[in-house]
Short mmCIF file of C-alpha atoms in Angstrom, two decimals:
data_model
loop_
_atom_site.label_atom_id
_atom_site.label_comp_id
_atom_site.label_asym_id
_atom_site.label_seq_id
_atom_site.Cartn_x
_atom_site.Cartn_y
_atom_site.Cartn_z
CA MET A 10 3.17 -9.46 -23.13
CA ALA A 11 -0.25 -11.30 -23.43
CA THR A 12 -2.34 -10.06 -21.68
CA LEU A 13 -6.01 -12.44 -20.77
CA THR A 14 -8.46 -10.44 -19.31
CA VAL A 15 -11.31 -9.99 -20.48
CA SER A 16 -11.02 -5.87 -20.12
CA ARG A 17 -10.25 -4.32 -22.99
CA ALA A 18 -6.74 -3.37 -22.63
CA PRO A 19 -5.32 -0.23 -20.20
CA PHE A 20 -4.25 2.15 -22.48
CA ALA A 21 -1.69 4.19 -20.84
CA GLY A 22 -2.22 7.01 -18.52
CA PHE A 23 -5.90 8.78 -16.82
CA SER A 24 -8.96 8.33 -18.10
CA PHE A 25 -10.33 11.76 -18.64
CA GLU A 26 -13.70 10.55 -20.42
CA ASN A 27 -15.86 10.91 -17.95
CA CYS A 28 -15.15 14.01 -16.26
CA LYS A 29 -16.22 15.78 -18.84
CA ARG A 30 -19.94 14.37 -18.33
CA ASN A 31 -19.55 14.68 -14.66
CA ALA A 32 -18.76 18.94 -14.54
CA VAL A 33 -22.35 18.67 -17.21
CA LEU A 34 -23.62 16.67 -14.73
CA GLU A 35 -22.63 18.65 -11.67
CA ALA A 36 -23.42 21.95 -12.88
CA GLU A 37 -26.89 20.43 -13.96
CA ALA A 38 -27.28 19.83 -10.68
CA ASN A 39 -26.93 22.86 -8.50
CA LYS A 40 -29.20 24.21 -11.57
CA VAL A 41 -31.95 23.12 -9.89
CA GLY A 42 -30.60 23.80 -6.12
CA CYS A 43 -28.95 20.17 -5.86
CA SER A 44 -25.44 19.36 -4.97
CA LEU A 45 -23.99 15.69 -6.05
CA PRO A 46 -23.63 12.86 -3.62
CA ALA A 47 -21.20 12.71 -1.52
CA ALA A 48 -19.05 9.41 -2.11
CA ARG A 49 -19.59 6.46 0.32
CA LYS A 50 -16.02 6.14 2.49
CA THR A 51 -15.61 3.49 4.07
CA GLY A 52 -13.73 5.80 7.30
CA THR A 53 -12.28 2.66 8.94
CA THR A 54 -9.77 0.10 10.88
CA ILE A 55 -8.73 -2.69 9.28
CA CYS A 56 -5.26 -5.30 10.10
CA GLY A 57 -4.04 -8.04 8.63
CA VAL A 58 -2.11 -9.80 10.75
CA VAL A 59 0.97 -13.74 9.41
CA PHE A 60 0.84 -15.68 12.01
CA LYS A 61 3.01 -19.59 11.95
CA ASP A 62 -0.31 -21.14 10.16
CA GLY A 63 -2.19 -18.34 7.94
CA VAL A 64 -2.49 -15.30 9.00
CA VAL A 65 -5.40 -13.19 9.78
CA LEU A 66 -7.59 -9.86 8.38
CA GLY A 67 -9.88 -7.83 10.18
CA ALA A 68 -11.42 -5.49 10.22
CA ASP A 69 -14.65 -2.46 11.58
CA THR A 70 -18.37 -3.80 9.18
CA ARG A 71 -18.80 0.53 9.28
CA ALA A 72 -19.09 3.08 5.79
CA THR A 73 -19.53 6.62 6.72
CA GLU A 74 -21.41 9.17 4.52
CA GLY A 75 -20.24 12.39 5.53
CA MET A 76 -20.91 12.84 9.10
CA VAL A 77 -23.47 9.97 8.50
CA VAL A 78 -22.95 6.43 8.78
CA ALA A 79 -24.79 4.87 5.57
CA ASP A 80 -23.95 1.22 6.19
CA LYS A 81 -23.80 -0.09 10.42
CA ASN A 82 -22.76 -2.74 9.33
CA CYS A 83 -21.44 -3.49 5.39
CA SER A 84 -17.61 -6.18 4.65
CA LYS A 85 -15.04 -4.69 4.10
CA ILE A 86 -13.49 -7.77 3.40
CA HIS A 87 -13.37 -8.96 -0.51
CA TYR A 88 -12.84 -11.91 -2.14
CA ILE A 89 -10.60 -12.03 -4.50
CA SER A 90 -9.66 -15.45 -4.72
CA PRO A 91 -9.57 -19.07 -2.44
CA ASN A 92 -6.64 -18.89 -0.82
CA ILE A 93 -6.43 -14.62 -1.59
CA TYR A 94 -8.65 -12.61 0.13
CA CYS A 95 -8.46 -8.23 1.40
CA CYS A 96 -9.11 -5.74 3.13
CA GLY A 97 -10.50 -2.67 1.39
CA ALA A 98 -10.40 1.01 3.62
CA GLY A 99 -10.75 4.77 1.48
CA THR A 100 -13.88 5.23 -0.98
CA ALA A 101 -15.67 2.63 -1.12
CA ALA A 102 -16.98 1.09 -4.99
CA ASP A 103 -13.51 2.19 -5.34
CA THR A 104 -12.34 -0.59 -3.19
CA GLU A 105 -15.28 -2.95 -4.25
CA MET A 106 -14.83 -2.50 -7.83
CA THR A 107 -10.66 -2.45 -8.20
CA THR A 108 -11.10 -6.26 -5.75
CA GLN A 109 -13.66 -7.56 -7.93
CA ILE A 110 -11.64 -6.48 -11.55
CA ILE A 111 -8.56 -8.17 -10.21
CA SER A 112 -9.95 -11.34 -8.09
CA SER A 113 -12.25 -11.68 -12.12
CA ASN A 114 -8.65 -11.21 -14.06
CA LEU A 115 -7.25 -13.59 -10.62
CA GLU A 116 -9.14 -15.19 -12.16
CA LEU A 117 -8.61 -16.07 -15.58
CA HIS A 118 -4.40 -16.00 -15.25
CA ALA A 119 -4.50 -18.69 -12.64
CA LEU A 120 -7.45 -20.85 -15.26
CA SER A 121 -4.13 -19.80 -17.56
CA THR A 122 -1.76 -20.46 -15.84
CA GLY A 123 -3.35 -24.34 -14.58
CA ARG A 124 -1.98 -22.81 -10.91
CA VAL A 125 -2.96 -21.90 -7.64
CA PRO A 126 -3.00 -18.26 -7.82
CA ARG A 127 0.08 -16.42 -5.25
CA VAL A 128 -0.24 -14.06 -3.80
CA ALA A 129 2.85 -11.67 -5.06
CA THR A 130 0.79 -11.88 -8.06
CA ALA A 131 -2.37 -10.59 -7.18
CA ASN A 132 -0.16 -7.61 -5.20
CA ARG A 133 1.26 -6.12 -8.41
CA MET A 134 -1.73 -6.06 -11.04
CA LEU A 135 -3.70 -4.60 -8.00
CA LYS A 136 -0.21 -2.00 -7.52
CA GLN A 137 0.28 -1.49 -11.19
CA MET A 138 -3.70 -0.21 -11.66
CA LEU A 139 -3.48 1.59 -8.71
CA PHE A 140 -0.24 3.77 -10.06
CA ARG A 141 -1.70 3.74 -13.38
CA TYR A 142 -4.58 5.88 -11.80
CA GLN A 143 -1.91 7.96 -9.67
CA GLY A 144 -3.84 7.71 -6.49
CA TYR A 145 -7.48 9.30 -8.17
CA ILE A 146 -9.02 6.00 -7.31
CA GLY A 147 -8.57 5.87 -3.57
CA ALA A 148 -8.38 2.50 -2.57
CA ALA A 149 -6.70 0.95 0.66
CA LEU A 150 -5.86 -2.58 1.24
CA VAL A 151 -4.57 -4.97 2.72
CA LEU A 152 -3.83 -8.26 1.19
CA GLY A 153 -3.20 -11.64 2.77
CA GLY A 154 -3.74 -15.24 2.06
CA MET A 155 -1.74 -18.25 1.97
CA ASP A 156 0.16 -19.86 -1.09
CA CYS A 157 3.04 -22.60 -1.95
CA ASN A 158 5.13 -20.57 -0.96
CA GLY A 159 3.38 -19.64 3.01
CA PRO A 160 1.29 -17.21 4.38
CA HIS A 161 1.57 -13.21 3.05
CA LEU A 162 0.59 -9.92 3.71
CA TYR A 163 1.12 -7.22 1.58
CA SER A 164 -0.85 -3.25 2.26
CA ILE A 165 -1.19 -1.61 -0.50
CA TYR A 166 -1.75 2.54 -0.74
CA PRO A 167 -3.82 4.43 -3.13
CA HIS A 168 -1.01 5.75 -5.37
CA GLY A 169 0.37 1.87 -6.25
CA SER A 170 2.80 1.86 -3.29
CA THR A 171 3.29 -1.63 -0.92
CA ASP A 172 4.99 -2.66 1.72
CA LYS A 173 5.51 -6.51 2.70
CA LEU A 174 5.31 -7.47 6.57
CA PRO A 175 4.35 -9.35 9.04
CA TYR A 176 1.15 -7.54 10.11
CA VAL A 177 0.00 -4.03 9.18
CA THR A 178 -3.02 -1.45 9.33
CA MET A 179 -5.01 0.90 7.49
CA GLY A 180 -7.55 3.58 7.54
CA SER A 181 -8.38 5.85 9.63
CA GLY A 182 -8.28 3.57 12.71
CA SER A 183 -4.66 2.70 11.43
CA LEU A 184 -2.83 4.77 14.39
CA ALA A 185 -5.06 2.86 17.65
CA ALA A 186 -4.87 -0.49 15.48
CA MET A 187 -1.44 -0.81 15.27
CA ALA A 188 -0.63 0.97 18.52
CA VAL A 189 -2.34 -2.87 19.93
CA PHE A 190 -0.60 -5.07 16.94
CA GLU A 191 3.34 -2.75 17.91
CA ASP A 192 3.20 -3.78 21.67
CA ARG A 193 1.46 -7.75 21.80
CA TYR A 194 2.87 -9.21 18.42
CA LYS A 195 5.19 -12.48 18.49
CA PRO A 196 6.57 -13.89 15.31
CA ASP A 197 4.51 -17.45 15.21
CA MET A 198 1.62 -16.97 17.62
CA GLY A 199 -1.14 -19.49 17.15
CA GLU A 200 -4.31 -18.90 15.68
CA GLU A 201 -6.82 -18.31 18.40
CA ASP A 202 -3.70 -16.05 20.36
CA ALA A 203 -3.36 -14.39 16.63
CA LYS A 204 -7.60 -13.50 16.74
CA ARG A 205 -7.56 -12.22 19.67
CA LEU A 206 -4.87 -9.80 18.67
CA VAL A 207 -7.08 -8.84 15.87
CA ARG A 208 -9.59 -9.26 17.10
CA ASP A 209 -8.38 -6.67 19.74
CA ALA A 210 -6.84 -3.75 16.95
CA ILE A 211 -9.74 -3.13 15.23
CA ALA A 212 -11.60 -2.63 18.49
CA ALA A 213 -9.27 -0.45 19.44
CA GLY A 214 -9.88 1.27 15.48
CA ILE A 215 -13.56 1.10 16.34
CA PHE A 216 -13.53 2.51 19.97
CA ASN A 217 -11.08 4.79 19.48
CA ASP A 218 -11.78 6.83 16.49
CA LEU A 219 -14.97 8.06 14.77
CA GLY A 220 -15.37 6.29 11.22
CA SER A 221 -14.52 3.52 12.98
CA GLY A 222 -17.86 0.76 13.90
CA SER A 223 -19.99 -1.42 14.47
CA ASN A 224 -18.85 -5.41 14.75
CA ILE A 225 -16.15 -6.88 13.68
CA ASP A 226 -15.44 -9.52 11.32
CA LEU A 227 -12.28 -11.47 10.46
CA CYS A 228 -11.14 -13.52 8.29
CA VAL A 229 -8.50 -16.76 9.18
CA ILE A 230 -7.03 -18.27 5.70
CA THR A 231 -4.68 -21.01 6.17
CA LYS A 232 -3.65 -24.21 3.59
CA GLY A 233 -6.16 -25.32 2.12
CA LYS A 234 -9.28 -23.56 3.94
CA VAL A 235 -11.15 -19.89 4.92
CA ASP A 236 -12.83 -19.11 7.73
CA TYR A 237 -14.90 -16.68 6.90
CA ILE A 238 -16.40 -14.99 10.47
CA ARG A 239 -18.90 -12.07 9.94
CA PRO A 240 -19.22 -10.76 13.05
CA HIS A 241 -17.25 -12.49 15.04
CA ASP A 242 -17.54 -9.67 17.28
CA GLU A 243 -20.30 -7.72 17.35
CA ALA A 244 -18.82 -4.09 19.50
CA ASN A 245 -22.18 -2.61 19.35
CA LYS A 246 -25.39 -3.86 20.10
CA LYS A 247 -28.11 -2.31 19.36
CA GLY A 248 -29.71 -1.33 22.71
CA VAL A 249 -33.28 -3.47 24.07
CA ARG A 250 -36.17 -0.69 24.76
CA THR A 251 -36.73 -0.75 28.33
CA GLY A 252 -40.53 0.79 27.76
CA ASP A 253 -43.67 0.28 24.56
CA TYR A 254 -45.58 3.34 23.41
CA LYS A 255 -47.95 2.31 22.26
CA TYR A 256 -51.57 2.90 24.19
CA LYS A 257 -55.06 1.54 23.92
CA ARG A 258 -58.45 2.24 22.63
CA GLY A 259 -59.63 4.59 24.99
CA THR A 260 -56.75 5.50 26.89
CA THR A 261 -58.07 8.90 25.59
CA GLY A 262 -62.09 9.43 25.66
CA VAL A 263 -63.62 10.45 22.51
CA LEU A 264 -65.66 14.10 23.25
CA THR A 265 -67.57 13.82 19.59
CA LYS A 266 -67.92 11.45 16.14
CA VAL A 267 -68.24 13.71 13.05
CA VAL A 268 -68.18 12.28 9.54
CA THR A 269 -68.68 13.58 6.46
CA PRO A 270 -68.90 10.68 3.44
CA LEU A 271 -66.73 12.09 0.26
CA ALA A 272 -68.61 11.46 -2.87
CA LEU A 273 -66.10 10.16 -5.32
CA GLU A 274 -67.36 8.15 -8.48
CA VAL A 275 -65.04 6.67 -10.82
CA VAL A 276 -63.84 8.53 -13.61
CA GLU A 277 -61.14 6.01 -15.91
CA GLU A 278 -60.69 2.72 -15.41
CA THR A 279 -57.94 0.56 -17.07
CA VAL A 280 -57.15 -2.88 -16.83
CA GLN A 281 -52.73 -3.81 -16.87
CA THR A 282 -51.89 -7.58 -17.45
CA MET A 283 -48.64 -8.84 -15.49
CA ASP A 284 -47.06 -12.26 -17.23
CA THR A 285 -47.05 -13.78 -14.52
CA SER A 286 -45.29 -16.80 -16.90
CA MET B 21 -14.57 21.44 14.68
CA LEU B 22 -14.68 17.76 14.09
CA GLU B 23 -12.98 18.13 10.13
CA GLU B 24 -14.54 15.75 6.89
CA THR B 25 -10.97 16.09 5.60
CA GLY B 26 -10.18 12.33 6.34
CA PRO B 27 -7.73 11.41 7.87
CA GLU B 28 -4.50 12.25 6.14
CA TRP B 29 -2.62 9.45 4.40
CA LEU B 30 -5.95 9.03 2.25
CA SER B 31 -4.67 11.66 0.91
CA GLU B 32 -0.71 12.31 1.11
CA GLU B 33 1.42 10.69 -0.40
CA VAL B 34 3.46 7.71 0.82
CA LYS B 35 6.98 8.92 0.68
CA THR B 36 9.99 7.29 1.47
CA GLY B 37 11.96 10.31 2.77
CA THR B 38 14.99 8.61 4.02
CA THR B 39 18.76 8.68 3.10
CA ILE B 40 20.48 6.84 0.35
CA ILE B 41 23.94 6.02 -0.16
CA ALA B 42 26.18 4.21 -2.11
CA ILE B 43 30.32 3.75 -2.07
CA GLU B 44 32.45 2.31 -5.28
CA TYR B 45 35.48 1.15 -3.56
CA ASN B 46 38.72 -1.32 -5.36
CA GLY B 47 36.47 -3.84 -5.85
CA GLY B 48 32.83 -3.56 -5.96
CA VAL B 49 29.94 -0.94 -4.36
CA VAL B 50 28.41 -0.99 -0.72
CA LEU B 51 24.93 0.75 -0.82
CA GLY B 52 23.30 1.89 2.87
CA SER B 53 19.34 3.59 3.76
CA ASP B 54 17.51 3.95 6.26
CA SER B 55 13.89 2.39 6.64
CA ARG B 56 11.35 5.07 7.18
CA VAL B 57 8.05 5.67 5.31
CA SER B 58 6.36 8.20 6.15
CA ALA B 59 2.47 10.14 5.00
CA GLY B 60 2.21 13.08 6.05
CA ALA B 61 3.66 13.33 10.11
CA SER B 62 2.53 8.37 9.73
CA VAL B 63 5.73 6.38 9.80
CA VAL B 64 3.34 3.80 7.66
CA ASN B 65 6.24 1.32 7.46
CA ARG B 66 9.61 1.50 9.99
CA VAL B 67 11.12 -1.60 8.17
CA MET B 68 11.73 -1.11 4.30
CA ASN B 69 14.37 -2.03 2.42
CA LYS B 70 14.38 1.06 0.23
CA LEU B 71 17.43 -1.30 -2.01
CA SER B 72 15.87 -2.77 -4.54
CA PRO B 73 17.06 -5.19 -5.98
CA LEU B 74 17.27 -3.87 -10.12
CA HIS B 75 19.38 -7.30 -11.12
CA ASP B 76 22.17 -9.69 -9.41
CA LYS B 77 24.80 -7.95 -8.60
CA ILE B 78 23.30 -4.23 -10.13
CA TYR B 79 20.94 -2.56 -6.76
CA CYS B 80 19.22 0.55 -6.76
CA ALA B 81 18.36 3.17 -3.70
CA LEU B 82 14.59 4.64 -3.53
CA SER B 83 13.84 7.69 -2.20
CA GLY B 84 11.09 10.75 -3.22
CA SER B 85 7.63 8.88 -3.65
CA ALA B 86 6.96 5.14 -2.16
CA ALA B 87 4.75 4.03 -5.39
CA ASP B 88 6.90 5.81 -8.02
CA ALA B 89 10.36 5.10 -6.41
CA GLN B 90 8.85 1.29 -6.31
CA THR B 91 7.68 1.28 -10.03
CA ILE B 92 10.30 2.19 -11.33
CA ALA B 93 12.44 0.00 -9.87
CA GLU B 94 10.25 -3.34 -10.54
CA MET B 95 9.72 -2.02 -14.34
CA VAL B 96 13.69 -1.57 -15.01
CA ASN B 97 14.62 -5.14 -13.68
CA TYR B 98 11.88 -6.16 -15.52
CA HIS B 99 13.28 -4.57 -19.50
CA LEU B 100 16.98 -6.14 -17.44
CA ASP B 101 15.74 -8.86 -17.09
CA VAL B 102 15.32 -9.36 -21.08
CA HIS B 103 17.87 -7.45 -22.14
CA SER B 104 20.76 -10.08 -20.50
CA ILE B 105 18.78 -12.95 -21.86
CA GLU B 106 19.03 -10.53 -25.54
CA ILE B 107 23.03 -9.92 -24.92
CA GLY B 108 23.39 -13.57 -23.54
CA GLU B 109 25.72 -12.09 -20.21
CA ASP B 110 25.06 -9.79 -17.08
CA PRO B 111 24.51 -6.26 -17.58
CA GLN B 112 26.60 -3.35 -17.25
CA VAL B 113 25.48 -1.04 -14.69
CA ARG B 114 25.31 2.21 -17.10
CA SER B 115 22.89 -0.09 -19.24
CA ALA B 116 20.41 -0.19 -15.64
CA ALA B 117 20.97 3.13 -15.14
CA THR B 118 20.58 4.69 -18.34
CA LEU B 119 16.57 2.65 -17.62
CA VAL B 120 16.45 4.39 -14.98
CA ARG B 121 17.21 7.54 -16.04
CA ASN B 122 15.55 7.36 -19.13
CA ILE B 123 11.92 6.70 -16.91
CA SER B 124 12.53 9.95 -15.32
CA TYR B 125 13.40 12.02 -17.53
CA LYS B 126 10.87 11.44 -20.20
CA TYR B 127 8.46 11.30 -17.18
CA LYS B 128 10.30 13.93 -15.12
CA GLU B 129 6.72 16.12 -14.54
CA GLU B 130 4.47 13.37 -13.23
CA LEU B 131 7.70 11.51 -10.64
CA SER B 132 9.07 12.52 -8.03
CA ALA B 133 11.06 9.73 -7.49
CA HIS B 134 15.43 9.78 -6.93
CA LEU B 135 17.27 6.49 -7.67
CA ILE B 136 20.95 6.02 -6.36
CA VAL B 137 22.43 3.18 -9.77
CA ALA B 138 24.62 0.74 -8.69
CA GLY B 139 26.57 -2.46 -8.58
CA TRP B 140 29.71 -4.48 -10.50
CA ASP B 141 30.35 -5.86 -13.24
CA ARG B 142 33.01 -7.86 -15.68
CA ARG B 143 34.16 -4.41 -17.68
CA ASN B 144 33.94 -1.44 -15.08
CA LYS B 145 33.93 -3.24 -12.36
CA GLY B 146 32.34 -0.37 -8.91
CA GLN B 147 29.93 2.31 -10.04
CA VAL B 148 28.11 4.01 -8.89
CA PHE B 149 25.80 6.49 -10.80
CA ALA B 150 22.96 9.08 -9.56
CA THR B 151 20.12 9.85 -11.63
CA LEU B 152 18.05 12.44 -10.26
CA ASN B 153 15.84 15.01 -13.06
CA GLY B 154 16.71 12.70 -15.20
CA LEU B 155 20.61 13.28 -15.51
CA LEU B 156 23.14 10.41 -15.84
CA THR B 157 26.76 10.37 -13.92
CA ARG B 158 29.29 7.89 -12.45
CA GLN B 159 30.30 9.08 -9.46
CA PRO B 160 32.76 8.63 -6.50
CA PHE B 161 30.11 7.78 -3.88
CA ALA B 162 26.47 10.04 -4.40
CA VAL B 163 23.32 10.78 -1.67
CA GLY B 164 20.17 10.90 -2.02
CA GLY B 165 17.41 11.62 -0.16
CA SER B 166 15.80 14.40 1.96
CA GLY B 167 18.08 13.00 5.17
CA SER B 168 21.19 14.05 2.66
CA SER B 169 21.34 17.62 2.86
CA TYR B 170 22.32 16.36 7.05
CA VAL B 171 25.41 15.20 5.87
CA TYR B 172 26.62 16.80 3.03
CA GLY B 173 29.20 18.34 4.73
CA PHE B 174 29.98 14.95 6.73
CA VAL B 175 31.34 12.78 2.98
CA ASP B 176 32.91 15.73 1.70
CA ALA B 177 35.16 16.23 4.64
CA GLU B 178 35.39 12.80 5.59
CA TYR B 179 35.38 10.55 2.45
CA ARG B 180 39.14 9.95 1.19
CA LYS B 181 40.29 8.41 -2.62
CA GLY B 182 40.86 4.71 -2.61
CA MET B 183 39.39 3.03 0.84
CA SER B 184 38.82 0.01 2.05
CA LYS B 185 35.66 -2.21 1.77
CA GLU B 186 35.40 -2.01 6.06
CA GLU B 187 36.09 1.88 5.31
CA CYS B 188 33.78 2.01 3.12
CA GLN B 189 31.33 -0.52 5.40
CA GLN B 190 31.77 2.74 8.33
CA PHE B 191 31.87 5.13 6.17
CA VAL B 192 28.10 4.43 4.43
CA VAL B 193 27.05 3.27 8.67
CA SER B 194 27.96 6.11 10.68
CA THR B 195 26.56 8.62 7.70
CA LEU B 196 22.97 6.75 8.15
CA SER B 197 23.37 7.45 11.40
CA LEU B 198 24.14 11.37 11.34
CA ALA B 199 21.13 11.73 8.67
CA MET B 200 19.08 9.35 10.60
CA ASN B 201 19.28 11.67 14.12
CA ARG B 202 19.09 14.70 12.32
CA ASP B 203 15.99 13.67 9.63
CA GLY B 204 12.86 13.04 11.17
CA SER B 205 11.55 11.52 7.91
CA SER B 206 14.49 9.03 8.62
CA GLY B 207 15.11 6.63 10.84
CA GLY B 208 14.40 3.12 11.65
CA VAL B 209 17.04 0.55 10.44
CA ALA B 210 19.70 0.63 8.24
CA TYR B 211 20.46 -1.78 5.43
CA LEU B 212 23.83 -2.06 4.01
CA VAL B 213 24.21 -3.78 0.61
CA THR B 214 27.96 -4.57 -1.05
CA ILE B 215 27.93 -6.22 -3.68
CA ASP B 216 31.63 -7.70 -5.84
CA GLU B 217 32.82 -9.95 -7.79
CA HIS B 218 32.70 -12.52 -5.90
CA SER B 219 29.14 -11.96 -4.17
CA THR B 220 26.63 -9.79 -2.56
CA GLU B 221 25.75 -9.09 0.64
CA GLU B 222 23.17 -7.79 2.00
CA LYS B 223 23.06 -7.12 6.07
CA VAL B 224 20.35 -5.12 8.91
CA ILE B 225 21.51 -3.56 11.53
CA LEU B 226 19.01 -2.67 14.44
CA GLY B 227 18.90 0.89 16.18
CA ASN B 228 20.93 0.16 19.04
CA ASP B 229 23.83 -0.78 16.69
CA LEU B 230 24.02 2.24 15.19
CA PRO B 231 27.33 3.73 15.53
CA THR B 232 26.60 6.58 18.09
CA PHE B 233 28.26 10.58 18.25
CA PHE B 234 28.16 13.00 21.17
CA ASP B 235 24.58 13.74 22.72
CA GLN B 236 23.84 9.97 22.59
#
């Protein structure tokens, strides 16, 4: 089977090359007294819905590192191809890199076939890669797009199983979002209804799940047009301060003033020219 | 109090829980499955069709780890496509079952999925094969998945040789309904596939149309 990927053809099984190196690095770090940084997870609520003319993908924008919010406005809807986008939950680095690799391979594939890429192709590529790594790549994805066969929506789990459904949710806030979907989803909705439904589902995740928060991003994919709305809804605007903690000069009275000049002499002077060409 | 173990679906493998069953009759086979896919205590897909086509007249029923089962089915689908072009005719059910069995046996330690292969071919008509753990055995009927434990008594008592197509379909639907009632990991709707010489018919039976028993 000829592959058209730029990267080296994948070897069978998980590559353990870096495990020894990581173990050594961790031991060295522990010796000095520090610990390796925790992987940044996206906590997350992501979801997607198929409507009459396309798909709507939605995501929150909080990235957490343990119990601290590492990024208040990160982008979880990744580009795969002009007609296919993918939301990612799980380990931020894994979702970012996985979607970039598949996006690159899909572009080469599309140039080779001469056709607009299909969502099912992206799904196959993603699931085969994730299965190969047996769940160690912590990427849970919602893949949606529009191709010659209509709108399609897939959910892809870290171990490599996929489901093709009219509405899906993923992430720590998935149960909250799914509750909204199960209540209000109808087949063949209009665009505005679908956007409102996705916005409400993500909002449910943001307000009821600790791992999700900040704003709501939407991506509406229809035939020939993609609306990447970032942010669609600023659900958590930063509060405006009502007071000011600056004091005018002279607020505190000066009682005494003592000036001590420091006798310093120049020991060495070096000039490093900058190449500004 | 605030545990940082993260959502369970991230660490829990997605399993198909499941009740699957396949039965042969004179002239074809009937396959049936439930539709629940769980990750820990959460149902991630309540309408999954676990009867996956390997070829026009050969289907397999998936159970165990969703990723492993889907991958095996897709790989065997690909191999059968190539094989049927090479031999120039429709593949035998035994060939499909052997391909599934070879993968299940070789990667026995790494995989955790059980596929029941059933279909129709010209030589031996309807056949059902079980491939649990890497064995290959032809059986008049086979049940699998976590829900099967609850219905072994029912299928052993109710199965008779020489049932007609309609009786087989009724048998499958009753078995699925009983298992879905008792097994927490099985539920949703029932999918039915009937394969015979002339056609392959897929049917969905929604929850409220399933047969009810004494406690409903």
